[in-house]
Short mmCIF file of C-alpha atoms in Angstrom, two decimals:
data_model
loop_
_atom_site.label_atom_id
_atom_site.label_comp_id
_atom_site.label_asym_id
_atom_site.label_seq_id
_atom_site.Cartn_x
_atom_site.Cartn_y
_atom_site.Cartn_z
CA MET A 680 96.38 -162.56 -36.23
CA PRO A 681 92.97 -163.86 -37.75
CA CYS A 682 90.39 -163.76 -35.71
CA ARG A 683 89.57 -167.71 -35.36
CA ALA A 684 93.44 -167.78 -34.36
CA PHE A 685 92.77 -165.55 -31.77
CA HIS A 686 89.81 -167.64 -30.70
CA GLY A 687 91.77 -170.76 -30.57
CA GLN A 688 94.30 -169.25 -28.17
CA LEU A 689 91.09 -168.48 -26.35
CA ALA A 690 89.69 -171.97 -26.35
CA ASN A 691 93.12 -173.19 -26.10
CA PRO A 692 95.41 -170.96 -24.01
CA LYS A 693 98.39 -171.71 -22.58
CA GLY A 694 100.51 -169.49 -19.98
CA LYS A 695 99.44 -166.30 -18.70
CA THR A 696 96.53 -166.37 -20.43
CA ALA A 697 95.28 -169.96 -19.40
CA LYS A 698 96.11 -168.83 -15.89
CA LEU A 699 94.07 -165.81 -16.08
CA LEU A 700 91.17 -167.18 -17.30
CA SER A 701 91.49 -170.03 -14.46
CA ASP A 702 89.97 -167.29 -12.31
CA TYR A 703 86.71 -166.35 -14.42
CA VAL A 704 83.89 -168.69 -15.58
CA CYS A 705 84.05 -168.70 -19.37
CA ILE A 706 81.31 -168.40 -21.50
CA LEU A 707 81.03 -168.93 -25.48
CA VAL A 708 77.49 -167.85 -27.01
CA ASP A 709 77.59 -168.14 -30.76
CA ASP A 710 73.71 -167.45 -31.15
CA LEU A 711 72.19 -164.13 -30.39
CA THR A 712 68.93 -165.49 -31.03
CA GLY A 713 68.01 -165.36 -26.77
CA VAL A 714 70.56 -162.75 -26.04
CA ASP A 715 70.00 -159.47 -24.55
CA ILE A 716 71.35 -157.31 -27.04
CA GLY A 717 70.23 -153.86 -24.93
CA LEU A 718 72.56 -154.98 -22.16
CA PHE A 719 75.12 -156.64 -24.54
CA GLU A 720 75.25 -153.90 -27.40
CA PHE A 721 78.12 -154.25 -29.57
CA ASP A 722 79.50 -153.35 -32.84
CA PRO A 723 77.53 -155.78 -35.15
CA ASP A 724 80.15 -156.07 -37.86
CA SER A 725 83.00 -157.55 -35.43
CA THR A 726 84.11 -161.37 -35.70
CA LEU A 727 84.42 -162.07 -32.36
CA TYR A 728 83.44 -159.62 -29.01
CA CYS A 729 84.08 -160.20 -25.55
CA PHE A 730 82.57 -158.83 -22.25
CA ILE A 731 83.84 -158.74 -18.45
CA LEU A 732 81.08 -159.25 -15.74
CA ASN A 733 79.38 -160.86 -13.27
CA ALA A 734 77.36 -162.66 -11.99
CA ASP A 735 74.65 -159.95 -11.42
CA GLU A 736 74.85 -158.91 -15.20
CA GLN A 737 77.02 -155.70 -13.85
CA ILE A 738 79.78 -155.10 -16.74
CA TYR A 739 82.99 -154.35 -16.05
CA MET A 740 84.32 -153.68 -19.41
CA ARG A 741 84.67 -154.67 -22.99
CA TYR A 742 86.84 -156.28 -25.30
CA GLY A 743 86.94 -156.18 -28.74
CA GLY A 744 86.06 -153.38 -31.36
CA ARG A 745 87.26 -153.14 -34.85
CA ASP A 746 88.90 -150.38 -37.67
CA ASP A 747 88.29 -150.39 -41.21
CA GLU A 748 91.46 -152.57 -42.26
CA SER A 749 90.68 -155.42 -40.18
CA ALA A 750 88.20 -157.02 -37.57
CA GLU A 751 91.31 -158.11 -35.23
CA THR A 752 93.40 -154.98 -35.11
CA PHE A 753 92.63 -154.84 -31.09
CA LEU A 754 92.54 -158.42 -30.48
CA ASN A 755 96.00 -159.76 -29.08
CA GLU A 756 97.15 -161.62 -25.89
CA ASP A 757 98.96 -158.87 -24.55
CA SER A 758 95.92 -155.83 -24.31
CA LEU A 759 93.72 -159.65 -23.31
CA HIS A 760 95.91 -159.71 -20.16
CA ILE A 761 95.54 -156.28 -19.31
CA ALA A 762 91.60 -156.08 -19.76
CA LEU A 763 91.52 -159.88 -17.67
CA GLU A 764 94.06 -158.27 -14.62
CA ARG A 765 91.83 -155.27 -14.46
CA GLY A 766 88.49 -157.45 -14.55
CA LEU A 767 89.96 -159.31 -11.59
CA GLU A 768 90.63 -156.16 -9.74
CA MET A 769 87.06 -154.76 -10.23
CA HIS A 770 85.43 -158.01 -9.06
CA GLU A 771 87.66 -157.45 -5.96
CA GLN A 772 86.67 -154.03 -5.63
CA TYR A 773 83.13 -155.08 -6.65
CA ASN A 774 82.38 -157.71 -3.27
CA LYS A 775 83.83 -154.56 -1.36
CA GLY A 776 81.38 -152.84 -2.05
CA GLU A 777 83.63 -150.40 -3.91
CA LEU A 778 82.14 -150.20 -7.33
CA GLU A 779 78.72 -148.46 -8.18
CA LYS A 780 76.61 -150.20 -9.73
CA THR A 781 75.07 -149.22 -13.13
CA GLU A 782 71.29 -149.68 -14.48
CA ARG A 783 70.59 -152.01 -16.74
CA PRO A 784 69.45 -150.74 -19.98
CA ALA A 785 66.34 -151.90 -21.41
CA ALA A 786 66.21 -155.29 -22.52
CA LYS A 787 66.35 -156.12 -26.54
CA PHE A 788 66.18 -159.38 -28.33
CA PRO A 789 66.78 -160.23 -31.74
CA ARG A 790 63.26 -161.04 -32.16
CA ASP A 791 62.05 -157.31 -31.52
CA TYR A 792 63.77 -156.78 -35.31
CA PRO A 793 60.75 -158.01 -37.59
CA GLU A 794 63.22 -159.10 -40.53
CA ILE A 795 64.92 -161.69 -38.05
CA ALA A 796 61.94 -162.70 -36.24
CA LYS A 797 60.56 -163.58 -39.68
CA ASP A 798 63.49 -165.00 -40.71
CA GLU A 799 66.16 -166.26 -38.62
CA ILE A 800 64.20 -167.31 -35.73
CA LYS A 801 60.86 -168.68 -37.57
CA LYS A 802 63.22 -171.00 -39.96
CA GLY A 803 64.92 -171.84 -36.56
CA LYS A 804 68.47 -170.69 -37.57
CA CYS A 805 71.02 -168.88 -35.57
CA VAL A 806 71.16 -165.15 -35.55
CA HIS A 807 74.56 -164.02 -35.94
CA CYS A 808 76.10 -160.76 -35.08
CA HIS A 809 75.80 -158.93 -38.71
CA HIS A 810 72.03 -159.74 -38.81
CA ILE A 811 71.41 -157.13 -36.20
CA GLY A 812 72.80 -154.70 -37.89
CA GLN A 813 71.41 -155.36 -41.44
CA ALA A 814 67.54 -155.78 -39.59
CA ARG A 815 68.39 -152.30 -37.87
CA THR A 816 68.83 -150.80 -41.24
CA LEU A 817 65.91 -152.45 -42.64
CA LEU A 818 63.70 -151.67 -40.09
CA LEU A 819 64.50 -147.69 -40.00
CA GLN A 820 63.93 -147.79 -43.65
CA SER A 821 60.90 -149.73 -43.97
CA GLN A 822 59.41 -146.81 -40.87
CA ASP A 823 61.00 -144.15 -42.95
CA LYS A 824 62.89 -143.24 -40.56
CA LEU A 825 66.50 -143.83 -41.30
CA ASP A 826 69.06 -140.61 -41.82
CA LYS A 827 71.68 -142.30 -44.24
CA GLN A 828 73.60 -138.93 -42.70
CA LYS A 829 73.84 -139.83 -39.35
CA ASP A 830 72.26 -143.57 -38.53
CA LEU A 831 74.88 -145.55 -40.76
CA TRP A 832 77.83 -144.20 -39.12
CA VAL A 833 78.27 -146.37 -36.16
CA TYR A 834 81.25 -147.38 -34.16
CA PRO A 835 83.71 -144.61 -35.49
CA ASP A 836 87.52 -145.12 -35.60
CA ILE A 837 89.64 -143.68 -33.15
CA LYS A 838 92.05 -142.38 -36.28
CA ARG A 839 89.21 -139.99 -36.81
CA LEU A 840 90.33 -137.93 -33.55
CA GLY A 841 93.75 -138.38 -34.50
CA ILE A 842 94.81 -141.01 -31.90
CA GLU A 843 97.03 -143.83 -32.95
CA LEU A 844 96.75 -146.53 -29.99
CA ASP A 845 99.32 -149.50 -29.28
CA PRO A 846 96.58 -152.05 -29.49
CA LYS A 847 98.94 -154.52 -27.28
CA LYS A 848 98.92 -151.74 -24.64
CA GLY A 849 95.33 -151.33 -24.68
CA LEU A 850 94.50 -147.40 -24.08
CA GLU A 851 98.29 -146.00 -24.23
CA VAL A 852 98.61 -143.52 -27.39
CA GLU A 853 101.92 -144.35 -29.95
CA ASN A 854 100.83 -141.23 -32.04
CA THR A 855 98.98 -138.67 -32.45
CA ASP A 856 97.72 -136.33 -34.88
CA GLY A 857 94.80 -133.74 -35.90
CA ALA A 858 92.28 -132.83 -33.04
CA ALA A 859 94.00 -135.02 -30.64
CA LYS A 860 97.40 -133.58 -31.32
CA LYS A 861 95.43 -130.01 -31.67
CA ALA A 862 94.32 -130.92 -28.08
CA GLY A 863 97.26 -131.79 -26.04
CA ILE A 864 97.22 -135.48 -26.21
CA LYS A 865 101.07 -136.86 -26.09
CA LYS A 866 102.52 -140.05 -26.74
CA ARG A 867 102.49 -142.22 -24.08
CA ASP A 868 99.10 -140.81 -22.56
CA GLU A 869 96.68 -143.39 -21.44
CA VAL A 870 93.35 -142.74 -21.76
CA ILE A 871 91.04 -143.16 -19.06
CA LYS A 872 87.58 -141.16 -19.53
CA LEU A 873 85.50 -140.41 -22.16
CA GLU A 874 82.98 -137.53 -21.42
CA GLY A 875 83.28 -138.12 -17.69
CA LYS A 876 82.86 -141.87 -17.96
CA GLN A 877 85.83 -144.68 -17.36
CA VAL A 878 87.09 -146.38 -20.16
CA ARG A 879 89.48 -149.19 -19.64
CA THR A 880 89.54 -150.89 -23.39
CA TYR A 881 89.36 -149.92 -26.68
CA GLY A 882 86.08 -151.83 -26.90
CA ASP A 883 84.82 -149.30 -24.14
CA MET A 884 86.02 -146.47 -25.89
CA GLN A 885 84.43 -147.33 -29.33
CA GLN A 886 81.43 -148.05 -27.66
CA LEU A 887 81.18 -144.61 -25.86
CA LEU A 888 82.58 -142.87 -29.24
CA HIS A 889 79.44 -144.96 -30.88
CA GLU A 890 76.86 -143.21 -27.94
CA HIS A 891 78.68 -139.83 -28.68
CA PRO A 892 76.29 -137.55 -30.41
CA ALA A 893 76.65 -137.39 -34.33
CA ASP A 894 76.21 -133.81 -34.42
CA SER A 895 78.43 -132.87 -31.00
CA GLU A 896 81.24 -130.60 -31.92
CA THR A 897 83.26 -131.65 -29.33
CA LEU A 898 84.45 -134.56 -27.08
CA LYS A 899 86.05 -134.74 -23.95
CA LEU A 900 88.85 -137.25 -23.07
CA THR A 901 90.70 -137.64 -19.99
CA VAL A 902 94.28 -138.79 -20.01
CA LYS A 903 96.78 -140.19 -17.72
CA ARG A 904 100.18 -138.50 -18.20
CA LYS A 905 102.47 -140.26 -15.44
CA ASP A 906 100.73 -139.63 -12.24
CA GLU A 907 98.43 -136.76 -13.37
CA GLU A 908 95.04 -136.84 -14.80
CA ILE A 909 94.23 -134.21 -17.62
CA ASP A 910 91.08 -132.98 -19.04
CA VAL A 911 91.20 -132.28 -22.44
CA GLU A 912 88.39 -131.04 -24.97
CA LEU A 913 88.69 -132.37 -28.61
CA LYS A 914 87.26 -130.27 -31.30
CA LEU A 915 85.55 -132.65 -33.73
CA GLU A 916 86.06 -132.60 -37.37
CA GLU A 917 83.10 -132.81 -39.70
CA LEU A 918 84.18 -136.26 -40.68
CA TRP A 919 84.96 -137.99 -37.22
CA ARG A 920 82.36 -140.16 -37.79
CA VAL A 921 83.11 -141.61 -41.44
CA THR A 922 84.55 -145.26 -41.84
CA LYS A 923 83.90 -147.26 -44.80
CA ILE A 924 81.02 -148.75 -44.13
CA GLU A 925 80.44 -150.43 -47.22
CA ARG A 926 81.79 -153.49 -45.42
CA ARG A 927 79.10 -153.10 -43.22
CA ALA A 928 75.79 -155.66 -43.61
CA GLY A 929 73.71 -152.91 -42.88
CA THR A 930 74.97 -150.96 -45.74
CA HIS A 931 73.79 -154.10 -48.21
CA ALA A 932 70.00 -153.76 -47.45
CA LEU A 933 69.89 -150.08 -48.44
CA GLU A 934 67.68 -149.09 -50.89
CA PRO A 935 68.03 -147.72 -53.47
CA PHE A 936 69.65 -150.83 -55.27
CA PRO A 937 72.22 -149.61 -57.61
CA GLU A 938 71.34 -151.79 -59.91
CA PHE A 939 74.54 -153.49 -60.52
CA TRP A 940 76.92 -155.42 -58.08
CA GLY A 941 80.60 -154.23 -58.05
CA LYS A 942 84.28 -154.68 -57.10
CA GLU A 943 85.78 -151.43 -55.85
CA LEU A 944 89.53 -151.17 -58.19
CA ASP A 945 92.36 -151.63 -55.47
CA GLU A 946 94.83 -149.16 -55.65
CA LYS A 947 97.14 -150.27 -58.23
CA GLU A 948 93.98 -151.10 -60.53
CA LYS A 949 93.28 -147.04 -59.86
CA LYS A 950 96.71 -146.41 -61.00
CA LYS A 951 96.71 -148.69 -63.78
CA ILE A 952 93.47 -146.57 -65.19
CA GLY A 953 94.90 -143.09 -64.13
CA ALA A 954 92.07 -142.78 -60.81
CA LYS A 955 93.64 -141.41 -57.48
CA GLU A 956 92.65 -143.72 -54.40
CA ASP A 957 89.88 -142.08 -53.85
CA ASP A 958 88.66 -141.56 -56.96
CA PHE A 959 85.54 -143.80 -57.61
CA ALA A 960 86.13 -146.70 -59.99
CA CYS A 961 84.21 -149.67 -59.57
CA GLU A 962 84.53 -152.84 -61.96
CA VAL A 963 80.73 -154.03 -62.52
CA THR A 964 80.79 -157.79 -61.50
CA LYS A 965 77.50 -159.13 -61.87
CA PHE A 966 73.83 -158.44 -62.24
CA TRP A 967 72.20 -160.96 -60.68
CA VAL A 968 69.06 -160.40 -62.44
CA LYS A 969 67.92 -158.20 -65.62
CA THR A 970 68.15 -154.84 -63.98
CA ASN A 971 67.70 -151.35 -65.54
CA ALA A 972 71.59 -150.91 -65.83
CA GLN A 973 72.01 -153.88 -67.91
CA ASN A 974 69.15 -153.00 -70.15
CA ALA A 975 70.32 -149.35 -70.49
CA GLY A 976 73.55 -151.42 -71.59
CA MET A 977 76.02 -151.99 -68.86
CA LYS A 978 78.14 -155.19 -69.32
CA VAL A 979 79.84 -157.30 -66.60
CA GLY A 980 83.80 -155.74 -66.71
CA ASP A 981 82.40 -152.16 -66.92
CA ILE A 982 84.46 -149.63 -64.67
CA VAL A 983 82.31 -147.08 -63.44
CA PHE A 984 84.32 -144.30 -62.52
CA GLU A 985 81.45 -140.97 -62.73
CA VAL A 986 77.74 -140.53 -61.06
CA ASP A 987 75.99 -137.50 -61.98
CA GLY A 988 79.11 -135.43 -62.60
CA VAL A 989 80.68 -136.81 -59.53
CA ARG A 990 84.05 -138.66 -59.19
CA ARG A 991 84.76 -138.72 -55.54
CA SER A 992 83.54 -138.23 -52.36
CA ASP A 993 84.52 -137.68 -48.30
CA TYR A 994 82.00 -140.32 -47.64
CA THR A 995 83.45 -143.04 -49.64
CA SER A 996 85.07 -144.19 -52.64
CA ASN A 997 82.69 -146.73 -53.70
CA PRO A 998 79.93 -145.80 -56.34
CA THR A 999 77.46 -148.19 -55.49
CA LEU A 1000 77.28 -147.02 -52.19
CA TRP A 1001 77.53 -143.19 -53.18
CA ILE A 1002 74.05 -144.26 -54.88
CA ARG A 1003 72.49 -146.26 -52.05
CA LEU A 1004 73.28 -142.67 -49.95
CA ASN A 1005 72.15 -140.19 -52.60
CA TYR A 1006 69.50 -141.48 -54.67
CA LYS A 1007 66.17 -142.53 -53.79
CA PRO A 1008 64.04 -145.57 -55.55
CA GLY A 1009 62.33 -143.82 -58.66
CA ASP A 1010 65.48 -141.35 -59.15
CA THR A 1011 67.51 -141.53 -62.28
CA VAL A 1012 71.14 -142.20 -62.60
CA THR A 1013 73.55 -140.97 -64.86
CA VAL A 1014 77.04 -143.20 -64.65
CA LYS A 1015 79.89 -143.05 -67.11
CA VAL A 1016 82.03 -146.39 -67.41
CA LEU A 1017 85.15 -147.38 -68.81
CA ARG A 1018 85.43 -150.09 -71.68
CA ALA A 1019 87.79 -151.34 -73.54
CA GLY A 1020 89.93 -147.52 -73.32
CA LYS A 1021 86.76 -145.69 -74.17
CA THR A 1022 83.98 -143.73 -72.08
CA LEU A 1023 80.61 -144.94 -72.29
CA GLU A 1024 77.40 -142.90 -70.45
CA PHE A 1025 74.41 -144.70 -69.72
CA SER A 1026 70.79 -143.22 -67.74
CA TYR A 1027 68.64 -145.34 -65.70
CA ILE A 1028 66.18 -145.64 -63.05
CA VAL A 1029 67.30 -147.00 -60.15
CA LYS A 1030 64.74 -149.57 -57.88
CA ALA A 1031 64.50 -150.57 -54.31
CA LYS A 1032 65.70 -153.64 -54.33
CA PRO A 1033 67.15 -155.85 -57.53
CA TRP A 1034 63.81 -157.44 -58.18
CA MET B 783 60.88 -211.36 -13.33
CA LYS B 784 58.77 -209.30 -15.18
CA ARG B 785 59.33 -206.92 -12.15
CA LEU B 786 62.55 -207.53 -12.35
CA ALA B 787 62.85 -206.45 -15.88
CA ILE B 788 60.80 -203.15 -15.25
CA THR B 789 62.86 -201.87 -12.36
CA THR B 790 65.73 -202.40 -14.65
CA LEU B 791 64.57 -200.60 -17.65
CA LEU B 792 63.66 -197.78 -15.30
CA GLY B 793 66.89 -198.31 -13.68
CA LEU B 794 68.48 -197.55 -17.33
CA ALA B 795 65.96 -194.63 -18.09
CA ALA B 796 67.26 -193.22 -15.01
CA VAL B 797 70.99 -193.42 -15.73
CA VAL B 798 70.42 -191.80 -19.30
CA ALA B 799 68.33 -188.99 -17.87
CA PHE B 800 70.70 -188.17 -15.61
CA ALA B 801 73.77 -188.67 -18.23
CA LEU B 802 71.67 -186.14 -20.68
CA SER B 803 70.72 -183.55 -18.16
CA GLY B 804 74.24 -183.98 -16.66
CA PRO B 805 76.56 -180.52 -16.26
CA PRO B 806 75.44 -177.59 -18.74
CA GLU B 807 76.64 -177.99 -22.25
CA THR B 808 80.70 -177.18 -22.34
CA VAL B 809 83.36 -177.29 -24.64
CA GLN B 810 86.95 -178.06 -22.54
CA ALA B 811 90.37 -177.53 -23.42
CA SER B 812 93.66 -176.59 -22.22
CA GLY B 813 91.85 -176.92 -18.97
CA VAL B 814 89.58 -173.86 -19.16
CA GLU B 815 85.97 -174.67 -19.59
CA TRP B 816 83.89 -173.00 -22.21
CA ILE B 817 79.88 -172.89 -20.97
CA THR B 818 77.81 -172.67 -23.80
CA ASP B 819 74.70 -171.87 -21.99
CA TYR B 820 74.49 -168.21 -20.62
CA LYS B 821 72.15 -168.89 -17.67
CA ALA B 822 74.22 -172.03 -16.54
CA GLY B 823 77.43 -169.95 -16.69
CA ILE B 824 76.01 -166.92 -14.46
CA SER B 825 74.96 -169.49 -11.66
CA LYS B 826 78.20 -171.15 -12.06
CA ALA B 827 79.90 -167.18 -11.41
CA ARG B 828 77.68 -166.55 -8.41
CA GLU B 829 78.34 -170.11 -7.02
CA GLU B 830 81.82 -169.51 -7.35
CA ASN B 831 82.14 -165.95 -7.05
CA LYS B 832 83.79 -165.71 -9.67
CA PRO B 833 83.91 -162.61 -12.74
CA ILE B 834 82.68 -163.73 -16.14
CA PHE B 835 84.17 -163.22 -19.48
CA LEU B 836 81.80 -163.60 -22.16
CA GLU B 837 82.56 -163.90 -25.39
CA PHE B 838 80.44 -163.32 -28.59
CA ARG B 839 81.97 -165.55 -31.67
CA CYS B 840 80.37 -163.81 -34.55
CA VAL B 841 81.76 -165.79 -37.06
CA PRO B 842 79.07 -167.14 -39.41
#
């Protein structure tokens, strides 16, 4: 379901959604300028993200989260109903003093990022979610603190743990594989805790997964199986945090600039040129300004399939991202391209930015 | 006459000011009121002792 359509359903709810939302005060925010993003921290590359909380700003749960396939995978009326019903139950518990209060995280605002302060805020423009991810990367990069092996791999995909959920049923497991299967998680189990913390929605789970240390080798989950609560420990695989980060605004700011802009070929197009799904194969679409790659002889339409001998990687199938992740400004890059059936090779120095 | 005109003008100004300062910015559709002022939403939730459904719309 397209996100705008889902928002449309929220804005003009019918039936059960309308009934449940009538028990809430509904707030819509489309400009993050004055928002405490320390309290409301979420995946900045979302298209819609919701929180259920109370007037004391105690957050009961999150609703949202995404995967590589779509920003809308986990947004649907059924899972929203589950979240809204649980939210009402938790509000009752809170009123009775049955819920422990959580400590408010340190406040943080978009203006704390110099890039946003000097652009969006100074110019009076709206601050959108993706600005936050981009500004974070730029800040770390400018302070020479960006760890490309860790800082960019945010909001992991639960499927990397070997857990496939039924998006309509909240955290009910639909299928298992890999680490989850080895740990004994079964179909129809419901994930209820991650590292001892309660999770009620996919959004809750993805946030805690995001906060889990990148270098950790294990992950503790608690699942509910019928009436029993079972603790399991997953042995995390090396690539558990890897997602397609080229879709993230933050990676567009990564230095160096690969000296060309490109579009990764799809599976069909790759097959046509004899490449496999995970192989590098990226068509040069533009140079925008005169770049070193263009000066070296590369042209729009060239298909880049190799970078310094590398043709595929577990981290990305996109050679432009590969260059951003593995080179520094001033390095020399040698790429191989296909042009009219012929293989050509070009070497050039990469700069920090296109200009 | 002059006093009447001033009184009328002041009255009109008060009506306009009241209209402009009215309830927090809201968008109402199908019976669900979406408040676009976060602080006003918090106050309303406190007054009515209701939980809050807060949506961040990130589509630029």
